Amino acid sequence: MLEKYYGYKSFRKGQESIIKSILNKSDVLAIMPTGGGKSICYQIPALLLEGITIVISPLISLMKDQVDTIKQMGIESTYLNSSLISKEFNEIISNIKENKYKIIYVAPERLESYEFIMAITECKISQIAIDEAHCVSQWGHD
């Protein structure tokens, strides 16, 4: 799967054990440097597990880049953030309800959206990942 989707013959240090832990339904805290291959650690389990993966990310440009890359691999994914107009947001919410995505990137403020909450209550969630977790304190504590 690593080579098929990502073109790599082997995992980087730590990736394989992180993925195995996720697949064994263990909670995982993975701290890796920028460019260290964190995304693969939740994207591969997303492909193997039934249901959707929700990735909480504060960076709009990173979300778009990740979704574009994942879509090029043939994996249905999307993002929800403040860059979307109302029509786009509503279409994505409708698609979430129909289980059209394997991976959904969500901005922290969208987690409070009533429409998003209602949409994901109808879905099987396989995992939740927090990308750029060092930004959590900037998101607020309330």
mmCIF file of C-alpha atoms in Angstrom:
data_model
loop_
_atom_site.group_PDB
_atom_site.id
_atom_site.type_symbol
_atom_site.label_atom_id
_atom_site.label_comp_id
_atom_site.label_asym_id
_atom_site.label_seq_id
_atom_site.Cartn_x
_atom_site.Cartn_y
_atom_site.Cartn_z
ATOM 1 C CA MET A 1 0.000 0.000 0.000
ATOM 2 C CA LEU A 2 2.856 2.371 0.806
ATOM 3 C CA GLU A 3 4.401 1.890 -2.617
ATOM 4 C CA LYS A 4 1.075 1.807 -4.479
ATOM 5 C CA TYR A 5 -0.185 5.134 -3.150
ATOM 6 C CA TYR A 6 2.953 6.979 -2.083
ATOM 7 C CA GLY A 7 5.708 5.503 -4.228
ATOM 8 C CA TYR A 8 7.939 4.578 -1.258
ATOM 9 C CA LYS A 9 9.464 1.131 -0.832
ATOM 10 C CA SER A 10 9.870 1.416 2.933
ATOM 11 C CA PHE A 11 8.550 3.392 5.874
ATOM 12 C CA ARG A 12 10.490 6.124 7.601
ATOM 13 C CA LYS A 13 11.540 5.660 11.194
ATOM 14 C CA GLY A 14 8.517 5.216 13.446
ATOM 15 C CA GLN A 15 5.833 5.200 10.754
ATOM 16 C CA GLU A 16 5.196 1.470 10.655
ATOM 17 C CA SER A 17 4.829 1.115 14.428
ATOM 18 C CA ILE A 18 2.489 4.123 14.551
ATOM 19 C CA ILE A 19 0.310 2.650 11.791
ATOM 20 C CA LYS A 20 0.224 -0.763 13.483
ATOM 21 C CA SER A 21 -0.825 0.863 16.763
ATOM 22 C CA ILE A 22 -3.643 2.751 15.033
ATOM 23 C CA LEU A 23 -4.818 -0.418 13.281
ATOM 24 C CA ASN A 24 -4.803 -2.162 16.673
ATOM 25 C CA LYS A 25 -7.155 0.590 17.891
ATOM 26 C CA SER A 26 -4.627 2.123 20.271
ATOM 27 C CA ASP A 27 -4.511 5.842 20.937
ATOM 28 C CA VAL A 28 -1.345 7.294 19.450
ATOM 29 C CA LEU A 29 0.630 10.468 20.002
ATOM 30 C CA ALA A 30 3.113 10.812 17.144
ATOM 31 C CA ILE A 31 5.616 13.627 17.388
ATOM 32 C CA MET A 32 7.655 13.929 14.227
ATOM 33 C CA PRO A 33 9.592 16.746 12.554
ATOM 34 C CA THR A 34 8.241 18.770 9.651
ATOM 35 C CA GLY A 35 8.506 16.615 6.560
ATOM 36 C CA GLY A 36 8.859 13.500 8.705
ATOM 37 C CA GLY A 37 5.907 11.697 7.158
ATOM 38 C CA LYS A 38 3.195 12.238 9.767
ATOM 39 C CA SER A 39 0.373 12.312 7.222
ATOM 40 C CA ILE A 40 1.087 8.773 6.029
ATOM 41 C CA CYS A 41 0.633 7.622 9.629
ATOM 42 C CA TYR A 42 -3.096 8.423 9.545
ATOM 43 C CA GLN A 43 -3.731 8.250 5.800
ATOM 44 C CA ILE A 44 -2.778 4.584 5.409
ATOM 45 C CA PRO A 45 -5.023 3.494 8.306
ATOM 46 C CA ALA A 46 -7.785 5.619 6.748
ATOM 47 C CA LEU A 47 -7.590 3.410 3.672
ATOM 48 C CA LEU A 48 -7.611 0.186 5.666
ATOM 49 C CA LEU A 49 -10.244 0.996 8.287
ATOM 50 C CA GLU A 50 -13.964 1.053 7.669
ATOM 51 C CA GLY A 51 -15.424 4.539 8.004
ATOM 52 C CA ILE A 52 -14.065 8.042 7.703
ATOM 53 C CA THR A 53 -11.003 9.704 9.124
ATOM 54 C CA ILE A 54 -11.396 13.222 10.453
ATOM 55 C CA VAL A 55 -8.230 15.306 10.457
ATOM 56 C CA ILE A 56 -8.369 18.495 12.487
ATOM 57 C CA SER A 57 -6.002 21.041 10.979
ATOM 58 C CA PRO A 58 -5.699 24.796 11.522
ATOM 59 C CA LEU A 59 -3.906 25.545 8.254
ATOM 60 C CA ILE A 60 -6.104 26.149 5.207
ATOM 61 C CA SER A 61 -3.258 25.879 2.696
ATOM 62 C CA LEU A 62 -2.066 22.591 4.215
ATOM 63 C CA MET A 63 -5.602 21.160 4.048
ATOM 64 C CA LYS A 64 -5.952 22.060 0.389
ATOM 65 C CA ASP A 65 -2.528 20.606 -0.469
ATOM 66 C CA GLN A 66 -3.262 17.373 1.408
ATOM 67 C CA VAL A 67 -6.694 16.942 -0.193
ATOM 68 C CA ASP A 68 -5.338 17.670 -3.681
ATOM 69 C CA THR A 69 -2.589 15.072 -3.186
ATOM 70 C CA ILE A 70 -4.975 12.466 -1.780
ATOM 71 C CA LYS A 71 -7.465 12.993 -4.597
ATOM 72 C CA GLN A 72 -4.686 12.450 -7.146
ATOM 73 C CA MET A 73 -4.218 9.016 -5.553
ATOM 74 C CA GLY A 74 -7.888 8.259 -6.204
ATOM 75 C CA ILE A 75 -8.955 8.618 -2.565
ATOM 76 C CA GLU A 76 -12.133 10.573 -1.900
ATOM 77 C CA SER A 77 -11.382 13.414 0.486
ATOM 78 C CA THR A 78 -12.405 16.978 1.232
ATOM 79 C CA TYR A 79 -11.897 19.859 3.609
ATOM 80 C CA LEU A 80 -14.138 22.161 5.602
ATOM 81 C CA ASN A 81 -12.786 25.582 6.460
ATOM 82 C CA SER A 82 -13.568 29.284 6.157
ATOM 83 C CA SER A 83 -12.467 29.428 2.497
ATOM 84 C CA LEU A 84 -15.655 27.681 1.357
ATOM 85 C CA ILE A 85 -18.693 29.576 0.179
ATOM 86 C CA SER A 86 -22.067 28.490 1.555
ATOM 87 C CA LYS A 87 -22.973 26.412 -1.520
ATOM 88 C CA GLU A 88 -19.674 24.474 -1.360
ATOM 89 C CA PHE A 89 -20.057 23.909 2.376
ATOM 90 C CA ASN A 90 -23.607 22.584 1.977
ATOM 91 C CA GLU A 91 -22.587 20.269 -0.877
ATOM 92 C CA ILE A 92 -19.741 18.820 1.201
ATOM 93 C CA ILE A 93 -22.058 18.335 4.198
ATOM 94 C CA SER A 94 -24.490 16.468 1.937
ATOM 95 C CA ASN A 95 -21.658 14.270 0.643
ATOM 96 C CA ILE A 96 -20.485 13.541 4.194
ATOM 97 C CA LYS A 97 -23.974 12.298 5.040
ATOM 98 C CA GLU A 98 -23.763 9.988 2.025
ATOM 99 C CA ASN A 99 -20.369 8.629 3.168
ATOM 100 C CA LYS A 100 -18.595 9.808 0.017
ATOM 101 C CA TYR A 101 -15.278 10.577 1.718
ATOM 102 C CA LYS A 102 -12.554 8.508 3.383
ATOM 103 C CA ILE A 103 -10.690 11.520 4.793
ATOM 104 C CA ILE A 104 -12.137 14.868 5.867
ATOM 105 C CA TYR A 105 -9.874 17.745 6.902
ATOM 106 C CA VAL A 106 -11.677 20.113 9.258
ATOM 107 C CA ALA A 107 -10.666 23.501 10.626
ATOM 108 C CA PRO A 108 -11.084 23.701 14.421
ATOM 109 C CA GLU A 109 -13.854 26.319 14.189
ATOM 110 C CA ARG A 110 -15.880 24.057 11.863
ATOM 111 C CA LEU A 111 -16.051 21.415 14.590
ATOM 112 C CA GLU A 112 -18.667 23.620 16.240
ATOM 113 C CA SER A 113 -20.818 23.803 13.118
ATOM 114 C CA TYR A 114 -24.248 22.294 13.749
ATOM 115 C CA GLU A 115 -24.396 21.027 10.157
ATOM 116 C CA PHE A 116 -21.035 19.274 10.488
ATOM 117 C CA ILE A 117 -21.955 17.706 13.815
ATOM 118 C CA MET A 118 -25.244 16.415 12.407
ATOM 119 C CA ALA A 119 -23.515 15.067 9.281
ATOM 120 C CA ILE A 120 -20.868 13.083 11.156
ATOM 121 C CA THR A 121 -23.388 11.599 13.584
ATOM 122 C CA GLU A 122 -24.645 9.613 10.581
ATOM 123 C CA CYS A 123 -21.147 8.323 9.746
ATOM 124 C CA LYS A 124 -18.859 5.672 11.113
ATOM 125 C CA ILE A 125 -15.717 7.458 12.247
ATOM 126 C CA SER A 126 -12.647 5.244 12.127
ATOM 127 C CA GLN A 127 -10.153 7.725 13.563
ATOM 128 C CA ILE A 128 -9.576 11.352 14.449
ATOM 129 C CA ALA A 129 -6.177 12.902 13.850
ATOM 130 C CA ILE A 130 -4.970 16.305 14.989
ATOM 131 C CA ASP A 131 -2.461 17.781 12.585
ATOM 132 C CA GLU A 132 -0.267 20.670 13.703
ATOM 133 C CA ALA A 133 -1.201 19.862 17.310
ATOM 134 C CA HIS A 134 1.313 22.409 18.578
ATOM 135 C CA CYS A 135 -1.262 25.029 17.509
ATOM 136 C CA VAL A 136 -3.953 23.674 19.872
ATOM 137 C CA SER A 137 -3.325 26.337 22.519
ATOM 138 C CA GLN A 138 -3.880 29.011 19.855
ATOM 139 C CA TRP A 139 -7.308 27.547 19.057
ATOM 140 C CA GLY A 140 -8.588 28.383 22.539
ATOM 141 C CA HIS A 141 -9.502 26.302 25.543
ATOM 142 C CA ASP A 142 -13.251 26.877 25.751
#
